[in-house]
Tab-separated table of C-alpha atoms and ligand atoms in Angstrom:
chain	number	residue	atom	x	y	z
A	1	UNK	CA	-163.848	-14.936	-30.697
A	2	UNK	CA	-166.135	-15.063	-33.817
A	3	UNK	CA	-169.651	-15.377	-33.902
A	4	UNK	CA	-171.096	-12.962	-31.361
A	5	UNK	CA	-174.856	-13.104	-30.150
A	6	UNK	CA	-175.966	-9.186	-29.957
A	7	UNK	CA	-179.444	-9.448	-27.386
A	8	UNK	CA	-181.830	-6.790	-28.125
A	9	UNK	CA	-179.845	-5.397	-31.788
A	10	UNK	CA	-182.166	-3.898	-33.517
A	11	UNK	CA	-182.825	-0.305	-31.545
A	12	UNK	CA	-180.937	1.507	-30.795
A	13	UNK	CA	-177.470	0.977	-29.494
A	14	UNK	CA	-177.530	-2.266	-30.574
A	15	UNK	CA	-177.511	-1.717	-33.836
A	16	UNK	CA	-175.180	0.395	-34.602
A	17	UNK	CA	-173.249	-2.030	-32.776
A	18	UNK	CA	-174.325	-4.125	-35.253
A	19	UNK	CA	-172.663	-2.154	-37.792
A	20	UNK	CA	-169.780	-0.815	-35.397
A	21	UNK	CA	-168.522	-4.806	-35.591
A	22	UNK	CA	-169.450	-5.951	-39.393
A	23	UNK	CA	-167.727	-2.341	-40.558
A	24	UNK	CA	-164.356	-3.396	-38.048
A	25	UNK	CA	-164.467	-7.014	-36.765
A	26	UNK	CA	-164.856	-8.775	-40.546
A	27	UNK	CA	-164.021	-11.742	-39.894
A	28	UNK	CA	-167.361	-11.729	-36.902
A	29	UNK	CA	-170.611	-13.042	-37.024
A	30	UNK	CA	-172.982	-11.625	-35.803
A	31	UNK	CA	-176.598	-12.617	-34.592
A	32	UNK	CA	-178.840	-10.341	-34.538
A	33	UNK	CA	-182.076	-12.246	-31.050
A	34	UNK	CA	-184.787	-9.050	-31.584
A	35	UNK	CA	-188.016	-9.542	-30.086
A	36	UNK	CA	-189.648	-6.229	-32.174
A	37	UNK	CA	-191.402	-4.524	-29.496
A	38	UNK	CA	-192.340	-1.541	-30.763
A	39	UNK	CA	-188.813	0.040	-30.289
A	40	UNK	CA	-187.422	-3.026	-31.837
A	41	UNK	CA	-187.240	-1.613	-36.114
A	42	UNK	CA	-185.367	-3.696	-38.653
A	43	UNK	CA	-184.980	-0.379	-41.113
A	44	UNK	CA	-181.757	0.111	-38.071
A	45	UNK	CA	-180.151	-2.611	-39.196
A	46	UNK	CA	-181.218	-2.506	-43.260
A	47	UNK	CA	-178.013	-1.927	-44.335
A	48	UNK	CA	-176.030	-4.885	-43.433
A	49	UNK	CA	-179.091	-7.665	-44.206
A	50	UNK	CA	-177.469	-8.696	-46.935
A	51	UNK	CA	-173.759	-9.089	-45.303
A	52	UNK	CA	-172.991	-12.774	-45.716
A	53	UNK	CA	-171.599	-11.987	-41.732
A	54	UNK	CA	-175.135	-10.402	-40.710
A	55	UNK	CA	-178.286	-13.270	-38.917
A	56	UNK	CA	-181.583	-11.845	-37.995
A	57	UNK	CA	-183.329	-14.422	-35.333
A	58	UNK	CA	-186.457	-12.706	-33.970
A	59	UNK	CA	-187.198	-13.956	-30.561
A	60	UNK	CA	-187.289	-12.981	-26.736
A	61	UNK	CA	-184.332	-13.340	-23.832
A	62	UNK	CA	-187.619	-14.628	-21.572
A	63	UNK	CA	-188.609	-17.116	-24.597
A	64	UNK	CA	-185.975	-20.471	-22.975
A	65	UNK	CA	-186.069	-22.708	-25.710
A	66	UNK	CA	-185.083	-19.570	-29.071
A	67	UNK	CA	-182.825	-18.536	-26.843
A	68	UNK	CA	-180.213	-21.826	-25.979
A	69	UNK	CA	-180.977	-22.616	-29.866
A	70	UNK	CA	-179.466	-19.316	-31.182
A	71	UNK	CA	-176.540	-19.294	-28.849
A	72	UNK	CA	-175.693	-22.857	-29.125
A	73	UNK	CA	-172.064	-22.469	-30.692
A	74	UNK	CA	-171.676	-18.437	-29.915
A	75	UNK	CA	-168.970	-17.619	-27.997
A	76	UNK	CA	-170.081	-14.416	-26.563
A	77	UNK	CA	-173.328	-12.758	-25.892
A	78	UNK	CA	-173.452	-9.030	-25.436
A	79	UNK	CA	-177.108	-8.294	-23.697
A	80	UNK	CA	-178.822	-4.949	-24.980
A	81	UNK	CA	-182.085	-6.132	-24.859
A	82	UNK	CA	-184.218	-4.240	-21.924
A	83	UNK	CA	-186.903	-2.101	-22.148
A	84	UNK	CA	-185.298	0.890	-21.836
A	85	UNK	CA	-187.936	4.301	-21.600
A	86	UNK	CA	-188.318	5.719	-18.099
A	87	UNK	CA	-191.207	7.787	-18.371
A	88	UNK	CA	-192.975	4.620	-19.751
A	89	UNK	CA	-191.620	1.830	-16.825
A	90	UNK	CA	-193.643	5.281	-14.807
A	91	UNK	CA	-196.582	3.922	-17.055
A	92	UNK	CA	-196.617	-0.005	-17.505
A	93	UNK	CA	-193.194	-1.486	-15.256
A	94	UNK	CA	-194.535	-4.923	-16.610
A	95	UNK	CA	-193.030	-5.365	-19.395
A	96	UNK	CA	-189.903	-4.052	-17.934
A	97	UNK	CA	-189.145	-7.307	-15.157
A	98	UNK	CA	-190.474	-9.319	-17.201
A	99	UNK	CA	-188.049	-8.269	-20.173
A	100	UNK	CA	-184.958	-6.333	-17.890
A	101	UNK	CA	-184.605	-8.769	-14.805
A	102	UNK	CA	-186.131	-12.808	-16.159
A	103	UNK	CA	-184.281	-11.869	-19.999
A	104	UNK	CA	-180.931	-12.129	-18.142
A	105	UNK	CA	-181.848	-14.159	-16.544
A	106	UNK	CA	-182.444	-16.744	-18.670
A	107	UNK	CA	-179.553	-15.975	-20.516
A	108	UNK	CA	-177.524	-16.055	-17.994
A	109	UNK	CA	-178.578	-19.951	-17.494
A	110	UNK	CA	-177.538	-19.932	-21.656
A	111	UNK	CA	-174.268	-19.500	-20.858
A	112	UNK	CA	-173.917	-21.209	-17.688
A	113	UNK	CA	-175.524	-24.295	-19.842
A	114	UNK	CA	-173.439	-23.844	-23.075
A	115	UNK	CA	-170.115	-22.877	-21.646
A	116	UNK	CA	-170.153	-19.171	-23.085
A	117	UNK	CA	-166.679	-17.837	-23.303
A	118	UNK	CA	-168.011	-14.133	-22.257
A	119	UNK	CA	-171.614	-12.511	-20.901
A	120	UNK	CA	-171.757	-8.436	-21.584
A	121	UNK	CA	-174.534	-6.858	-19.685
A	122	UNK	CA	-174.998	-3.337	-21.219
A	123	UNK	CA	-176.443	-1.221	-18.084
A	124	UNK	CA	-176.944	1.879	-17.235
A	125	UNK	CA	-175.164	4.991	-14.875
A	126	UNK	CA	-179.070	5.196	-13.783
A	127	UNK	CA	-178.603	2.761	-11.159
A	128	UNK	CA	-176.504	4.586	-8.929
A	129	UNK	CA	-179.093	6.143	-8.566
A	130	UNK	CA	-179.329	10.495	-8.156
A	131	UNK	CA	-175.446	12.440	-7.851
A	132	UNK	CA	-175.910	15.645	-6.654
A	133	UNK	CA	-172.252	16.434	-6.386
A	134	UNK	CA	-169.500	14.257	-7.529
A	135	UNK	CA	-168.841	11.110	-9.891
A	136	UNK	CA	-169.973	7.467	-9.149
A	137	UNK	CA	-167.283	4.585	-9.563
A	138	UNK	CA	-167.663	1.280	-10.269
A	139	UNK	CA	-167.881	0.107	-6.093
A	140	UNK	CA	-170.877	2.551	-5.462
A	141	UNK	CA	-174.040	1.229	-3.947
A	142	UNK	CA	-176.442	0.587	-6.009
A	143	UNK	CA	-179.255	2.319	-4.981
A	144	UNK	CA	-181.930	3.295	-8.105
A	145	UNK	CA	-185.422	5.203	-8.140
A	146	UNK	CA	-187.654	4.127	-11.223
A	147	UNK	CA	-188.936	1.089	-12.493
A	148	UNK	CA	-186.422	1.218	-15.460
A	149	UNK	CA	-183.693	1.004	-12.945
A	150	UNK	CA	-184.327	-1.505	-9.848
A	151	UNK	CA	-185.091	-2.880	-13.333
A	152	UNK	CA	-181.664	-2.600	-14.928
A	153	UNK	CA	-179.778	-2.319	-10.984
A	154	UNK	CA	-181.689	-6.550	-10.523
A	155	UNK	CA	-180.173	-7.358	-13.838
A	156	UNK	CA	-176.873	-6.550	-12.948
A	157	UNK	CA	-176.955	-7.691	-8.821
A	158	UNK	CA	-177.740	-11.279	-11.228
A	159	UNK	CA	-175.039	-11.276	-13.412
A	160	UNK	CA	-172.290	-9.936	-10.127
A	161	UNK	CA	-174.262	-12.974	-9.078
A	162	UNK	CA	-173.759	-16.140	-11.725
A	163	UNK	CA	-170.235	-14.719	-11.324
A	164	UNK	CA	-169.749	-15.047	-7.533
A	165	UNK	CA	-172.115	-18.235	-7.864
A	166	UNK	CA	-171.250	-20.381	-11.126
A	167	UNK	CA	-167.550	-18.038	-11.932
A	168	UNK	CA	-169.331	-16.591	-15.345
A	169	UNK	CA	-167.151	-15.067	-17.358
A	170	UNK	CA	-169.376	-11.519	-17.299
A	171	UNK	CA	-168.662	-8.177	-17.657
A	172	UNK	CA	-170.504	-5.072	-17.185
A	173	UNK	CA	-171.188	-1.693	-18.344
A	174	UNK	CA	-172.762	1.186	-17.115
A	175	UNK	CA	-173.064	4.025	-19.863
A	176	UNK	CA	-174.553	7.713	-19.602
A	177	UNK	CA	-177.647	8.725	-21.903
A	178	UNK	CA	-176.380	7.837	-25.476
A	179	UNK	CA	-177.256	10.584	-28.540
A	180	UNK	CA	-177.106	9.342	-32.415
A	181	UNK	CA	-178.667	8.231	-35.261
A	182	UNK	CA	-181.926	5.584	-34.987
A	183	UNK	CA	-182.890	6.870	-32.048
A	184	UNK	CA	-186.171	5.931	-31.191
A	185	UNK	CA	-188.798	8.964	-30.708
A	186	UNK	CA	-190.023	9.087	-27.194
A	187	UNK	CA	-185.955	9.728	-25.784
A	188	UNK	CA	-185.385	13.669	-24.618
A	189	UNK	CA	-183.019	14.346	-28.148
A	190	UNK	CA	-184.454	12.760	-31.010
A	191	UNK	CA	-187.760	13.391	-29.322
A	192	UNK	CA	-187.750	17.688	-29.352
A	193	UNK	CA	-185.556	17.319	-32.565
A	194	UNK	CA	-188.770	16.402	-34.466
A	195	UNK	CA	-190.773	18.013	-33.034
A	196	UNK	CA	-189.001	21.179	-33.281
A	197	UNK	CA	-188.687	20.315	-37.672
A	198	UNK	CA	-192.796	19.845	-36.696
A	199	UNK	CA	-192.619	23.280	-34.967
A	200	UNK	CA	-193.867	21.728	-31.515
A	201	UNK	CA	-193.374	22.392	-28.341
A	202	UNK	CA	-190.755	20.254	-26.667
A	203	UNK	CA	-191.826	19.282	-23.319
A	204	UNK	CA	-189.220	20.308	-20.666
A	205	UNK	CA	-189.667	18.294	-17.127
A	206	UNK	CA	-190.233	20.613	-14.883
A	207	UNK	CA	-187.245	23.855	-14.218
A	208	UNK	CA	-185.144	21.748	-16.668
A	209	UNK	CA	-181.973	21.900	-14.519
A	210	UNK	CA	-181.973	18.006	-14.018
A	211	UNK	CA	-178.705	17.423	-16.087
A	212	UNK	CA	-177.399	14.224	-17.475
A	213	UNK	CA	-173.992	13.505	-19.431
A	214	UNK	CA	-174.364	12.480	-23.019
A	215	UNK	CA	-172.828	10.095	-24.951
A	216	UNK	CA	-171.676	8.836	-28.726
A	217	UNK	CA	-173.145	6.230	-29.501
A	218	UNK	CA	-169.713	5.577	-31.773
A	219	UNK	CA	-167.541	6.076	-29.093
A	220	UNK	CA	-170.368	3.136	-26.452
A	221	UNK	CA	-169.881	0.701	-29.122
A	222	UNK	CA	-166.283	1.424	-29.494
A	223	UNK	CA	-165.766	0.796	-24.801
A	224	UNK	CA	-168.259	-2.527	-26.223
A	225	UNK	CA	-165.886	-3.479	-28.466
A	226	UNK	CA	-162.516	-3.342	-26.003
A	227	UNK	CA	-164.670	-4.285	-23.077
A	228	UNK	CA	-166.170	-7.534	-24.785
A	229	UNK	CA	-162.738	-8.160	-25.564
A	230	UNK	CA	-160.078	-7.111	-22.359
A	231	UNK	CA	-162.875	-6.374	-20.030
A	232	UNK	CA	-161.256	-8.412	-16.474
A	233	UNK	CA	-163.982	-10.846	-15.392
A	234	UNK	CA	-165.993	-10.320	-13.101
A	235	UNK	CA	-165.653	-6.637	-12.970
A	236	UNK	CA	-168.254	-4.165	-14.321
A	237	UNK	CA	-167.198	-0.579	-16.553
A	238	UNK	CA	-168.364	2.639	-16.451
A	239	UNK	CA	-169.161	4.394	-19.991
A	240	UNK	CA	-169.590	8.458	-19.771
A	241	UNK	CA	-169.442	10.994	-22.053
A	242	UNK	CA	-167.471	13.978	-20.127
A	243	UNK	CA	-169.970	16.429	-21.302
A	244	UNK	CA	-172.856	16.965	-18.599
A	245	UNK	CA	-175.321	18.876	-19.345
A	246	UNK	CA	-179.035	20.404	-17.656
A	247	UNK	CA	-181.716	19.464	-20.720
A	248	UNK	CA	-182.109	23.450	-20.730
A	249	UNK	CA	-178.846	24.386	-22.068
A	250	UNK	CA	-179.595	20.593	-24.235
A	251	UNK	CA	-182.428	21.807	-25.892
A	252	UNK	CA	-181.529	25.988	-26.324
A	253	UNK	CA	-178.670	23.114	-28.253
A	254	UNK	CA	-181.350	21.535	-30.787
A	255	UNK	CA	-183.357	24.710	-31.650
A	256	UNK	CA	-179.646	27.139	-32.400
A	257	UNK	CA	-179.075	23.411	-34.585
A	258	UNK	CA	-182.432	24.011	-35.947
A	259	UNK	CA	-183.085	27.154	-36.446
A	260	UNK	CA	-186.174	27.458	-34.448
A	261	UNK	CA	-186.872	29.612	-31.586
A	262	UNK	CA	-186.317	29.424	-28.109
A	263	UNK	CA	-190.789	29.738	-27.241
A	264	UNK	CA	-190.814	26.415	-28.457
A	265	UNK	CA	-189.806	25.217	-24.957
A	266	UNK	CA	-192.882	24.527	-22.314
A	267	UNK	CA	-191.909	23.565	-19.029
A	268	UNK	CA	-194.665	20.804	-17.615
A	269	UNK	CA	-194.883	19.231	-15.492
A	270	UNK	CA	-192.035	16.913	-14.117
A	271	UNK	CA	-191.624	12.956	-14.178
A	272	UNK	CA	-192.081	11.685	-10.871
A	273	UNK	CA	-189.283	10.545	-9.372
A	274	UNK	CA	-187.302	12.712	-11.168
A	275	UNK	CA	-183.096	12.085	-10.959
A	276	UNK	CA	-181.113	14.655	-10.499
A	277	UNK	CA	-177.643	14.061	-12.647
A	278	UNK	CA	-176.201	11.666	-13.560
A	279	UNK	CA	-172.414	11.457	-13.152
A	280	UNK	CA	-169.687	8.558	-13.755
A	281	UNK	CA	-166.415	9.269	-12.958
A	282	UNK	CA	-163.754	6.749	-15.975
A	283	UNK	CA	-160.462	6.041	-15.165
A	284	UNK	CA	-161.546	2.278	-14.542
A	285	UNK	CA	-161.971	1.849	-18.559
A	286	UNK	CA	-159.347	4.879	-19.446
A	287	UNK	CA	-156.629	3.133	-18.164
A	288	UNK	CA	-158.319	-0.201	-20.178
A	289	UNK	CA	-157.448	2.104	-23.329
A	290	UNK	CA	-160.522	3.858	-24.258
A	291	UNK	CA	-161.733	7.774	-24.213
A	292	UNK	CA	-164.457	9.530	-26.144
A	293	UNK	CA	-163.022	9.723	-29.076
A	294	UNK	CA	-166.341	12.629	-31.070
A	295	UNK	CA	-166.212	16.963	-29.236
A	296	UNK	CA	-170.052	16.550	-28.171
A	297	UNK	CA	-171.005	20.026	-29.911
A	298	UNK	CA	-169.397	18.275	-33.463
A	299	UNK	CA	-171.344	14.508	-32.787
A	300	UNK	CA	-174.662	16.283	-31.619
A	301	UNK	CA	-174.456	18.869	-34.908
A	302	UNK	CA	-174.079	15.421	-36.731
A	303	UNK	CA	-176.954	13.898	-35.388
A	304	UNK	CA	-179.045	16.788	-35.801
A	305	UNK	CA	-178.100	16.166	-39.174
A	306	UNK	CA	-179.032	12.374	-39.224
A	307	UNK	CA	-182.304	13.127	-38.046
A	308	UNK	CA	-183.565	16.738	-40.522
A	309	UNK	CA	-181.758	13.912	-43.100
A	310	UNK	CA	-184.226	10.724	-41.919
A	311	UNK	CA	-187.957	11.817	-42.133
A	312	UNK	CA	-188.612	8.267	-43.377
A	313	UNK	CA	-186.853	6.801	-40.743
A	314	UNK	CA	-188.933	9.086	-38.196
A	315	UNK	CA	-191.918	9.544	-39.469
A	316	UNK	CA	-193.925	6.868	-39.679
A	317	UNK	CA	-192.668	5.511	-36.032
A	318	UNK	CA	-194.746	9.123	-34.937
A	319	UNK	CA	-197.704	7.724	-34.822
A	320	UNK	CA	-200.091	4.567	-34.968
A	321	UNK	CA	-198.676	3.085	-30.771
A	322	UNK	CA	-196.717	6.061	-30.621
A	323	UNK	CA	-199.232	8.615	-30.535
A	324	UNK	CA	-201.174	6.818	-27.915
A	325	UNK	CA	-197.979	6.417	-25.345
A	326	UNK	CA	-197.425	10.433	-26.064
A	327	UNK	CA	-200.712	11.457	-24.709
A	328	UNK	CA	-201.082	9.048	-21.804
A	329	UNK	CA	-197.162	10.638	-21.450
A	330	UNK	CA	-197.647	14.119	-21.731
A	331	UNK	CA	-201.653	14.123	-21.973
A	332	UNK	CA	-201.681	15.624	-17.746
A	333	UNK	CA	-199.298	17.718	-17.762
A	334	UNK	CA	-199.982	20.671	-16.845
A	335	UNK	CA	-197.666	23.733	-18.261
A	336	UNK	CA	-195.415	25.172	-15.692
B	401	LIG	P1	-183.944	1.029	-27.115
B	401	LIG	O1	-184.968	0.618	-26.080
B	401	LIG	O2	-183.579	0.784	-28.812
B	401	LIG	O3	-183.753	-1.140	-27.870
B	401	LIG	C1	-183.774	-2.407	-27.140
B	401	LIG	C2	-183.325	-3.188	-27.566
B	401	LIG	O4	-184.480	-4.488	-27.241
B	401	LIG	C3	-185.040	-2.861	-29.217
B	401	LIG	O5	-184.565	-3.349	-30.773
B	401	LIG	C4	-186.403	-4.439	-28.699
B	401	LIG	O6	-187.434	-5.100	-29.522
B	401	LIG	C5	-185.326	-5.379	-28.140
B	401	LIG	N1	-186.190	-5.997	-26.603
B	401	LIG	C6	-186.495	-5.570	-26.001
B	401	LIG	N2	-187.162	-6.823	-25.278
B	401	LIG	C7	-186.833	-7.650	-25.473
B	401	LIG	C8	-186.754	-9.228	-25.125
B	401	LIG	N3	-187.906	-9.717	-24.568
B	401	LIG	N4	-186.861	-9.816	-25.908
B	401	LIG	C9	-185.624	-9.092	-26.813
B	401	LIG	N5	-185.671	-8.232	-27.376
B	401	LIG	C10	-185.530	-7.261	-27.348
B	401	LIG	O7	-182.931	0.876	-26.133
B	401	LIG	P2	-181.036	0.932	-26.068
B	401	LIG	O8	-181.057	2.922	-26.240
B	401	LIG	O9	-180.585	0.805	-28.044
B	401	LIG	O10	-181.062	0.647	-24.858
B	401	LIG	C11	-180.013	-0.759	-25.569
B	401	LIG	C12	-179.174	-1.364	-23.746
B	401	LIG	O11	-178.721	-0.012	-23.957
B	401	LIG	C13	-180.523	-1.376	-22.677
B	401	LIG	O12	-180.155	-2.309	-22.207
B	401	LIG	C14	-180.422	0.140	-21.451
B	401	LIG	O13	-180.762	-0.153	-20.772
B	401	LIG	C15	-178.757	0.250	-21.924
B	401	LIG	N6	-178.800	1.804	-21.681
B	401	LIG	C16	-179.435	1.806	-22.943
B	401	LIG	C17	-178.825	4.670	-22.510
B	401	LIG	C18	-178.893	5.324	-23.414
B	401	LIG	O14	-179.081	6.867	-23.873
B	401	LIG	N7	-180.408	5.334	-24.170
B	401	LIG	C19	-177.527	4.904	-21.636
B	401	LIG	C20	-176.942	3.497	-20.977
B	401	LIG	C21	-177.320	1.818	-21.131
B	402	LIG	O1	-189.741	14.417	-23.010
B	402	LIG	C1	-189.302	14.951	-22.049
B	402	LIG	N1	-188.972	16.305	-21.287
B	402	LIG	C2	-188.279	16.064	-20.700
B	402	LIG	O2	-187.671	16.700	-20.493
B	402	LIG	C3	-188.638	13.670	-22.040
B	402	LIG	C4	-188.708	11.969	-22.858
B	402	LIG	C5	-187.258	14.352	-21.114
B	402	LIG	N2	-186.769	14.456	-20.551
B	402	LIG	C6	-185.762	15.069	-19.673
B	402	LIG	C7	-185.569	13.752	-18.705
B	402	LIG	C8	-184.061	13.812	-18.571
B	402	LIG	O3	-183.879	14.617	-17.258
B	402	LIG	O4	-184.573	15.146	-20.566
B	402	LIG	C9	-183.332	13.771	-19.313
B	402	LIG	C10	-183.825	12.952	-20.727
B	402	LIG	O5	-184.590	11.310	-20.776
B	402	LIG	P1	-184.699	10.252	-21.450
B	402	LIG	O6	-184.304	11.076	-23.108
B	402	LIG	O7	-185.284	10.435	-21.153
B	402	LIG	O8	-183.646	9.693	-20.771
B	402	LIG	P2	-183.337	9.348	-19.300
B	402	LIG	O9	-184.277	9.017	-17.928
B	402	LIG	O10	-181.934	10.412	-18.589
B	402	LIG	O11	-182.521	7.949	-19.615
B	402	LIG	C11	-181.370	7.219	-20.418
B	402	LIG	O12	-180.311	7.728	-20.663
B	402	LIG	C12	-179.589	5.963	-19.399
B	402	LIG	C13	-181.899	6.222	-21.628
B	402	LIG	O13	-183.704	6.523	-21.291
B	402	LIG	C14	-181.771	4.844	-20.502
B	402	LIG	O14	-182.162	3.428	-21.327
B	402	LIG	C15	-180.204	4.941	-19.679
B	402	LIG	O15	-180.184	3.573	-19.382
């Protein structure tokens, strides 16, 4: 494999993965196809823009022509492109169905038509639904509960259908909550870090006892690299960090790392349909040779420091469209 198309490569995980590939696979050519939605940002890739092995194409994965043109001659596609924020999927689900479902179908058609060797679909633990006890295995039934999760689950089913019907060389990864540098400040960690830096309240949904499993983005990139090269066609691989924390624990940790008071926490009206817990069994990926290498406390300290030191990156994102979204999502919430 030499030429990799990374769709959605200007977003949070995609840009970290592009950097990972250029560093660890220096003979590869990496092409990014990205629509540059509110979440896509070329500044995420500023440090690699002059790398001769990197190329950026501005375009939509729902656009058949641009996808076919860009995918011509590539050995693999890794698809990160998606609408990704659960709260936005409650406000405007349409974009999620377009990009996450229809866009994935357009990519699968390109894989079929062009005979591309490998298609990796980046999916999520949210497709399993809320897991009150135990941990999800790859064969569990999908039970998505938000429009975002339902769109991602539909995409997973379409990927598997193309595998079954046409023998396409597909693999799916289902990761838990990622954290690290370049995450758009609507997601809980960068949102709470940047609010706290400005001494603004941290809007914690409900009782704050919902559990997420935190995965450092660098560990996720290593898992995707492994699955891209060694994953069995047709298989699904869970990718979890093994760091299950309640949101209130996570919030307390952020405030401690920043030396800010716990009084910044404001319990507000819960997210409708808020999944209580996600938990992944990752034995299948471990058997392929992957383990997360970063300790949660250290990776969190490093991540919080990154936002402290890179205000140039996030400050300008928190105005304009963001301010309007913030008002729509948080303006009506009551303090509990
Ligand atoms: P993100 O929102 O930061 O980035 C998404 C990127 O996709 C942006 O660059 C955006 O411009 C691009 N994009 C959106 N619609 C597009 C379209 N129609 N055509 C081309 N590009 C388009 O997302 P992220 O957090 O980096 O997530 C990447 C992938 O990983 C997603 O598929 C998501 O479902 C999955 N995932 C994310 C997490 C997480 O914790 N962030 C966990 C598990 C899985
Ligand atoms: O303001 C907030 N207050 C709050 O309490 C926000 C934004 C979130 N939360 C809670 C909700 C969740 O329990 O924090 C937890 C994490 O929320 P998000 O950062 O919105 O992530 P989540 O909904 O868990 O989904 C994320 O992980 C799985 C990503 O956004 C998805 O793209 C990924 O698939």
